[in-house]
Amino acid sequence: MSKVFVTHSLPGERLQVLAQRCELSVWEQPGLLSPSGLRQHLTGCEGLVCLLTDRVDRALLEDMPQLRFVSSMSVGVDHLDIAALTERGIPVGHTPGVLVDTTADTAFALLLAAARRVAEADRFVRHGQWRDDKAWSPDFFVGKDVSGATLGIIGLGAIGQAVARRAAGFGMRVLAWNRSAIQVPGVEQVSLEELLPRSDFVSVNVALSNDTRMLLDADRIATMKPGAVLVNTARGGIVDEQALADALDNGLIYAAGIDVFEREPLAMDNPLLRHPRVVLAPHIGSATIDTRRRMADMAVDNALAALAGEPMPHCANPAVYS
Ligand code: DGY
C-alpha cells in the first residue's frame, strides 16, 4: 500500500476514506510542522497532503525520490516549487473555487473596518477610553466613505470578480488591473499605472508569483491616491510592507486592512503593527467552517485520484498529464 503523509488533521470525515486507500499518517500535534519534521515524516511516502504553511522546495524533493503526488489544502501554491514538481512529473492538487466568496467577504470586511476605523474604535471602548472627556463629537472617530468611492482591484480572477460584485452593492465605481483582458460587466479595466492614482480603495487579489512579487513596491505605492486605503487578502510578498508603513507614516495612505504577510506568523517588530489604522488579521481569508471543510474534501479528493492513477480533479500543474 502507498504511504501518504498529511501534515495536519483536517476538518470533515473525508480523511477516513483516504485512510482506507493507503497507509496514512497524520501529524496531529498543535502548531506548525517544522521543515525538518516534514522531511522526516515524508521520507518513504508516495503522497503528501499539506497546508500552505508547508514548504516543498527543490532540495526537499531531491531527497524524496518516491514522491508521486502533492495535494495542498489551499488555492495558492506559492509554497510549493511548481517548476521542480512539474519537472518530476508530480501532480499538485489545490482547491480553487470553493473559497472565492469567503475570501471576498474577508476583503470587504477589512475594507470596511479600515475605512470606518472599526478595530481602532473597538480597542478604544475596550480600554475604557470612552469617557465624558472623550465622547461623541462631530469629529469623533470619523473615517472614510465606502459608498460611492472608487475601488481598484489588482487581479481580476475569481476572487477579484467576487470583490467587484460586493463593491457594486456599495455603489462603488470599480476599476481593475489584470494581466490578460477579461470582460466583467461594471468593471473598467485599466493599467496599474492608471488604477493606483484613481482608486480610493485598492484590493489586492492577484496570486503571488515571480511576476507579482513586490508588485506594490515603494515607487508604485507613492503613486497611489492620497488618502487611499489598501487591502491585501492575496499573499504577503506582493506589497512591500516597509514601504506601506512609510506611506502610512507620511499620511499618503489613510488606512490598510492586511490578512497576509511576507513572514507568517507576523514578527512583533513588523512596522505595520505600530499603525492604529492598520487592521490586521492572521491569514483568515478562507476561514469559515463550511469553506475549510470543502477545501479539505477537495484536497483529499485530489489525493484519492492520484492514488487511483487518475488525473487530479483540481490540478495546479496539468502539464504533468500531457
Ligand atoms: C489559500 O487557499 O491559498 C488561501 O490563502 C487560504 O486562505
Short mmCIF file of C-alpha atoms and ligand atoms in Angstrom, two decimals:
data_model
loop_
_atom_site.label_atom_id
_atom_site.label_comp_id
_atom_site.label_asym_id
_atom_site.label_seq_id
_atom_site.Cartn_x
_atom_site.Cartn_y
_atom_site.Cartn_z
CA MET A 1 0.00 0.00 0.00
CA SER A 2 1.20 3.52 -0.80
CA LYS A 3 2.31 5.64 2.12
CA VAL A 4 0.74 9.09 2.36
CA PHE A 5 1.63 11.80 4.88
CA VAL A 6 -0.86 14.50 5.92
CA THR A 7 0.71 17.48 7.69
CA HIS A 8 -2.31 18.40 9.81
CA SER A 9 -5.59 16.91 10.92
CA LEU A 10 -8.31 18.08 8.51
CA PRO A 11 -11.92 19.12 9.07
CA GLY A 12 -14.65 16.75 7.91
CA GLU A 13 -14.66 12.98 7.52
CA ARG A 14 -13.04 12.59 4.11
CA LEU A 15 -9.66 11.67 5.54
CA GLN A 16 -11.23 8.42 6.72
CA VAL A 17 -11.83 7.47 3.08
CA LEU A 18 -8.19 8.19 2.29
CA ALA A 19 -7.13 6.04 5.25
CA GLN A 20 -8.84 3.05 3.58
CA ARG A 21 -6.87 3.50 0.35
CA CYS A 22 -3.32 3.96 1.67
CA GLU A 23 -1.06 3.70 4.65
CA LEU A 24 -1.87 7.08 6.15
CA SER A 25 -0.01 9.04 8.78
CA VAL A 26 -1.25 12.39 10.04
CA TRP A 27 0.74 14.98 12.00
CA GLU A 28 -1.65 15.60 14.89
CA GLN A 29 0.42 17.97 17.05
CA PRO A 30 -0.76 21.55 17.51
CA GLY A 31 1.12 24.28 15.66
CA LEU A 32 3.28 24.26 12.58
CA LEU A 33 5.21 21.25 11.39
CA SER A 34 8.87 22.27 11.08
CA PRO A 35 10.77 21.79 7.79
CA SER A 36 12.85 19.06 9.44
CA GLY A 37 9.65 17.41 10.71
CA LEU A 38 8.20 17.47 7.19
CA ARG A 39 11.39 15.95 5.78
CA GLN A 40 11.39 13.23 8.40
CA HIS A 41 7.74 12.25 8.02
CA LEU A 42 7.69 12.47 4.23
CA THR A 43 10.63 10.13 3.78
CA GLY A 44 9.41 6.95 2.08
CA CYS A 45 5.97 8.42 1.25
CA GLU A 46 4.42 8.46 -2.22
CA GLY A 47 1.90 11.14 -1.38
CA LEU A 48 1.76 14.37 0.58
CA VAL A 49 -1.36 16.25 1.68
CA CYS A 50 -0.20 19.59 3.03
CA LEU A 51 -1.17 23.12 4.01
CA LEU A 52 0.06 26.48 2.74
CA THR A 53 2.42 26.61 5.73
CA ASP A 54 4.42 23.61 4.46
CA ARG A 55 7.23 24.45 2.03
CA VAL A 56 8.14 21.92 -0.64
CA ASP A 57 11.30 23.07 -2.42
CA ARG A 58 13.75 21.51 -4.82
CA ALA A 59 16.13 20.41 -2.04
CA LEU A 60 13.34 18.53 -0.24
CA LEU A 61 12.17 16.94 -3.49
CA GLU A 62 15.67 15.70 -4.32
CA ASP A 63 15.59 13.66 -1.12
CA MET A 64 12.12 12.23 -1.86
CA PRO A 65 12.61 10.10 -5.00
CA GLN A 66 9.49 8.05 -4.26
CA LEU A 67 7.10 11.03 -4.09
CA ARG A 68 4.31 10.73 -6.71
CA PHE A 69 1.82 13.44 -5.75
CA VAL A 70 1.29 16.53 -3.61
CA SER A 71 -2.13 17.88 -2.66
CA SER A 72 -2.39 21.20 -0.85
CA MET A 73 -5.43 22.35 1.08
CA SER A 74 -5.12 25.83 -0.44
CA VAL A 75 -5.78 27.55 -3.71
CA GLY A 76 -2.39 29.29 -3.62
CA VAL A 77 0.59 27.10 -4.44
CA ASP A 78 3.43 29.59 -3.92
CA HIS A 79 4.71 27.45 -1.00
CA LEU A 80 5.44 24.65 -3.47
CA ASP A 81 8.17 24.66 -6.12
CA ILE A 82 5.81 24.04 -9.03
CA ALA A 83 8.61 24.09 -11.63
CA ALA A 84 10.58 21.41 -9.78
CA LEU A 85 7.45 19.31 -9.15
CA THR A 86 6.40 19.55 -12.80
CA GLU A 87 9.89 18.55 -13.98
CA ARG A 88 9.49 15.44 -11.84
CA GLY A 89 6.01 14.80 -13.29
CA ILE A 90 4.46 15.17 -9.84
CA PRO A 91 0.86 16.50 -9.98
CA VAL A 92 -0.02 19.21 -7.48
CA GLY A 93 -3.60 19.38 -6.24
CA HIS A 94 -5.14 22.60 -4.96
CA THR A 95 -8.56 23.99 -4.04
CA PRO A 96 -9.80 26.69 -6.43
CA GLY A 97 -13.37 27.96 -6.45
CA VAL A 98 -14.65 26.96 -3.03
CA LEU A 99 -13.05 29.83 -1.13
CA VAL A 100 -13.90 32.61 -3.58
CA ASP A 101 -16.86 34.16 -1.75
CA THR A 102 -15.43 33.60 1.70
CA THR A 103 -12.19 35.37 0.76
CA ALA A 104 -14.05 38.21 -0.97
CA ASP A 105 -16.11 38.62 2.21
CA THR A 106 -12.88 38.93 4.19
CA ALA A 107 -11.55 41.54 1.77
CA PHE A 108 -14.71 43.56 2.22
CA ALA A 109 -14.69 43.11 6.00
CA LEU A 110 -11.14 44.52 6.11
CA LEU A 111 -12.01 47.30 3.67
CA LEU A 112 -14.97 48.44 5.76
CA ALA A 113 -13.12 48.01 9.06
CA ALA A 114 -10.15 50.04 7.80
CA ALA A 115 -12.30 52.78 6.25
CA ARG A 116 -14.53 53.18 9.31
CA ARG A 117 -11.82 52.54 11.94
CA VAL A 118 -13.74 49.63 13.47
CA ALA A 119 -10.75 47.86 15.09
CA GLU A 120 -9.41 51.13 16.48
CA ALA A 121 -12.84 52.01 17.89
CA ASP A 122 -13.18 48.56 19.44
CA ARG A 123 -9.83 48.99 21.25
CA PHE A 124 -10.91 52.45 22.39
CA VAL A 125 -14.10 51.16 24.01
CA ARG A 126 -12.47 48.05 25.50
CA HIS A 127 -9.65 50.02 27.08
CA GLY A 128 -12.08 52.28 28.95
CA GLN A 129 -11.18 55.36 26.92
CA TRP A 130 -14.78 56.22 26.01
CA ARG A 131 -15.46 58.70 28.78
CA ASP A 132 -17.18 62.06 29.21
CA ASP A 133 -13.96 63.86 28.32
CA LYS A 134 -13.61 61.81 25.11
CA ALA A 135 -17.16 61.31 23.94
CA TRP A 136 -19.28 61.79 20.84
CA SER A 137 -18.33 64.93 18.94
CA PRO A 138 -18.54 65.96 15.30
CA ASP A 139 -15.05 64.64 14.55
CA PHE A 140 -15.20 61.61 16.86
CA PHE A 141 -13.82 58.52 15.01
CA VAL A 142 -14.62 59.94 11.61
CA GLY A 143 -13.43 57.72 8.76
CA LYS A 144 -13.86 57.45 5.03
CA ASP A 145 -16.98 56.76 2.99
CA VAL A 146 -17.06 53.47 1.12
CA SER A 147 -20.35 54.06 -0.71
CA GLY A 148 -19.77 55.88 -3.96
CA ALA A 149 -15.96 55.64 -3.75
CA THR A 150 -13.69 54.14 -6.42
CA LEU A 151 -12.29 50.67 -5.84
CA GLY A 152 -9.25 49.43 -7.77
CA ILE A 153 -8.91 45.64 -7.90
CA ILE A 154 -5.48 44.21 -8.64
CA GLY A 155 -6.09 40.78 -10.16
CA LEU A 156 -9.49 40.13 -11.70
CA GLY A 157 -9.61 36.37 -11.19
CA ALA A 158 -12.50 34.64 -9.42
CA ILE A 159 -11.84 36.36 -6.06
CA GLY A 160 -11.26 39.77 -7.66
CA GLN A 161 -14.56 39.42 -9.53
CA ALA A 162 -16.34 38.44 -6.29
CA VAL A 163 -14.91 41.58 -4.64
CA ALA A 164 -16.22 43.60 -7.61
CA ARG A 165 -19.74 42.18 -7.08
CA ARG A 166 -19.67 43.26 -3.45
CA ALA A 167 -18.42 46.71 -4.44
CA ALA A 168 -21.35 47.09 -6.83
CA GLY A 169 -23.69 46.62 -3.86
CA PHE A 170 -21.99 49.59 -2.19
CA GLY A 171 -22.43 51.76 -5.26
CA MET A 172 -18.69 51.88 -5.87
CA ARG A 173 -17.06 52.61 -9.21
CA VAL A 174 -14.84 49.59 -9.95
CA LEU A 175 -11.53 49.66 -11.81
CA ALA A 176 -9.39 46.59 -12.27
CA TRP A 177 -5.97 45.63 -13.50
CA ASN A 178 -5.42 42.13 -14.80
CA ARG A 179 -2.58 40.74 -16.88
CA SER A 180 -4.97 39.40 -19.52
CA ALA A 181 -8.10 41.18 -20.69
CA ILE A 182 -11.32 39.89 -19.08
CA GLN A 183 -14.71 41.46 -19.73
CA VAL A 184 -16.58 41.81 -16.44
CA PRO A 185 -19.78 43.87 -16.52
CA GLY A 186 -19.49 47.02 -14.43
CA VAL A 187 -15.69 46.81 -14.21
CA GLU A 188 -13.41 49.18 -16.12
CA GLN A 189 -10.11 47.53 -16.99
CA VAL A 190 -7.17 49.90 -16.75
CA SER A 191 -3.40 49.75 -16.44
CA LEU A 192 -1.85 49.54 -12.98
CA GLU A 193 -0.38 52.99 -13.59
CA GLU A 194 -3.90 54.34 -14.07
CA LEU A 195 -5.58 52.30 -11.32
CA LEU A 196 -3.34 53.40 -8.44
CA PRO A 197 -3.80 57.20 -8.63
CA ARG A 198 -7.55 56.88 -9.35
CA SER A 199 -8.57 54.47 -6.59
CA ASP A 200 -9.84 55.46 -3.13
CA PHE A 201 -9.59 51.80 -2.16
CA VAL A 202 -7.23 49.19 -3.60
CA SER A 203 -7.84 45.48 -3.10
CA VAL A 204 -5.01 43.06 -3.90
CA ASN A 205 -6.40 39.80 -5.29
CA VAL A 206 -3.61 38.52 -7.51
CA ALA A 207 -1.64 35.30 -6.95
CA LEU A 208 1.96 35.55 -5.75
CA SER A 209 4.42 34.65 -8.49
CA ASN A 210 7.78 35.89 -9.74
CA ASP A 211 5.84 38.49 -11.76
CA THR A 212 3.82 39.83 -8.83
CA ARG A 213 6.46 39.72 -6.07
CA MET A 214 6.74 43.31 -4.71
CA LEU A 215 4.21 44.47 -7.31
CA LEU A 216 3.26 47.25 -4.89
CA ASP A 217 6.76 48.48 -4.11
CA ALA A 218 7.69 51.92 -2.75
CA ASP A 219 7.56 53.52 -6.22
CA ARG A 220 4.09 52.22 -7.01
CA ILE A 221 2.73 52.95 -3.52
CA ALA A 222 3.96 56.53 -3.98
CA THR A 223 1.64 56.87 -6.98
CA MET A 224 -1.49 55.87 -5.01
CA LYS A 225 -4.22 58.42 -4.50
CA PRO A 226 -3.54 60.46 -1.34
CA GLY A 227 -5.77 59.15 1.45
CA ALA A 228 -6.30 55.75 -0.16
CA VAL A 229 -6.99 52.53 1.76
CA LEU A 230 -5.11 49.36 0.82
CA VAL A 231 -6.48 45.85 1.41
CA ASN A 232 -4.48 42.68 0.85
CA THR A 233 -6.07 39.25 1.18
CA ALA A 234 -3.93 37.61 -1.52
CA ARG A 235 -0.38 36.94 -0.31
CA GLY A 236 2.40 38.63 1.58
CA GLY A 237 5.31 39.48 -0.69
CA ILE A 238 3.08 41.32 -3.18
CA VAL A 239 3.05 44.52 -1.08
CA ASP A 240 6.29 45.99 0.30
CA GLU A 241 5.35 46.14 4.00
CA GLN A 242 8.03 48.68 4.95
CA ALA A 243 7.01 50.95 2.06
CA LEU A 244 3.36 50.67 3.12
CA ALA A 245 4.26 51.53 6.73
CA ASP A 246 6.25 54.54 5.49
CA ALA A 247 3.30 55.69 3.35
CA LEU A 248 1.03 55.39 6.40
CA ASP A 249 3.59 57.36 8.44
CA ASN A 250 3.73 60.19 5.96
CA GLY A 251 -0.06 60.26 5.57
CA LEU A 252 -0.18 59.26 1.90
CA ILE A 253 -2.12 56.11 2.77
CA TYR A 254 -5.03 56.60 5.14
CA ALA A 255 -5.50 53.03 6.38
CA ALA A 256 -4.96 49.40 5.45
CA GLY A 257 -6.55 46.01 6.01
CA ILE A 258 -3.99 43.23 5.78
CA ASP A 259 -4.63 39.50 6.12
CA VAL A 260 -1.41 38.14 4.60
CA PHE A 261 2.22 38.92 5.34
CA GLU A 262 5.63 38.26 3.94
CA ARG A 263 6.51 36.36 7.07
CA GLU A 264 3.75 34.47 8.87
CA PRO A 265 3.18 34.38 11.80
CA LEU A 266 3.80 38.12 11.91
CA ALA A 267 7.02 39.20 13.65
CA MET A 268 6.27 41.55 16.53
CA ASP A 269 8.68 44.13 15.12
CA ASN A 270 6.74 44.36 11.85
CA PRO A 271 6.36 48.10 11.10
CA LEU A 272 2.65 47.71 10.29
CA LEU A 273 1.93 46.88 13.92
CA ARG A 274 2.58 50.43 15.05
CA HIS A 275 -0.22 51.92 12.96
CA PRO A 276 -3.61 52.24 14.67
CA ARG A 277 -5.40 52.45 11.32
CA VAL A 278 -4.00 49.16 10.03
CA VAL A 279 -6.48 46.36 10.61
CA LEU A 280 -4.54 43.12 10.92
CA ALA A 281 -5.78 39.57 10.52
CA PRO A 282 -3.79 36.32 10.75
CA HIS A 283 -4.40 34.91 7.23
CA ILE A 284 -8.10 34.12 7.79
CA GLY A 285 -9.37 34.88 4.27
CA SER A 286 -10.95 31.44 3.79
CA ALA A 287 -11.62 30.73 7.45
CA THR A 288 -15.24 29.67 7.71
CA ILE A 289 -16.37 26.26 8.90
CA ASP A 290 -18.02 25.32 5.61
CA THR A 291 -15.29 26.61 3.34
CA ARG A 292 -12.47 24.95 5.27
CA ARG A 293 -14.40 21.68 5.17
CA ARG A 294 -14.88 21.98 1.41
CA MET A 295 -11.19 22.75 0.96
CA ALA A 296 -10.24 19.69 3.00
CA ASP A 297 -12.60 17.50 0.95
CA MET A 298 -11.10 18.78 -2.29
CA ALA A 299 -7.55 18.21 -1.06
CA VAL A 300 -8.43 14.62 -0.14
CA ASP A 301 -10.27 14.06 -3.44
CA ASN A 302 -7.17 15.20 -5.34
CA ALA A 303 -5.09 12.74 -3.32
CA LEU A 304 -7.60 9.91 -3.90
CA ALA A 305 -7.49 10.49 -7.66
CA ALA A 306 -3.68 10.45 -7.67
CA LEU A 307 -3.65 7.23 -5.64
CA ALA A 308 -6.03 5.66 -8.17
CA GLY A 309 -3.70 6.69 -11.02
CA GLU A 310 -6.26 9.19 -12.33
CA PRO A 311 -5.80 12.91 -13.08
CA MET A 312 -6.48 15.11 -10.06
CA PRO A 313 -9.81 16.96 -10.46
CA HIS A 314 -8.09 20.22 -9.45
CA CYS A 315 -4.51 20.21 -10.57
CA ALA A 316 -2.28 23.31 -10.43
CA ASN A 317 0.21 21.88 -12.95
CA PRO A 318 -1.93 19.99 -15.51
CA ALA A 319 1.10 19.91 -17.84
CA VAL A 320 2.16 16.75 -15.98
CA TYR A 321 -0.71 14.91 -17.64
CA SER A 322 0.13 15.86 -21.24
C1 DGY B 1 -5.33 29.77 0.00
O1 DGY B 1 -6.02 28.75 -0.03
O2 DGY B 1 -4.36 29.93 -0.73
C2 DGY B 1 -5.73 30.83 0.96
O3 DGY B 1 -4.71 31.74 1.18
C3 DGY B 1 -6.22 30.24 2.27
O4 DGY B 1 -6.87 31.24 2.97
#
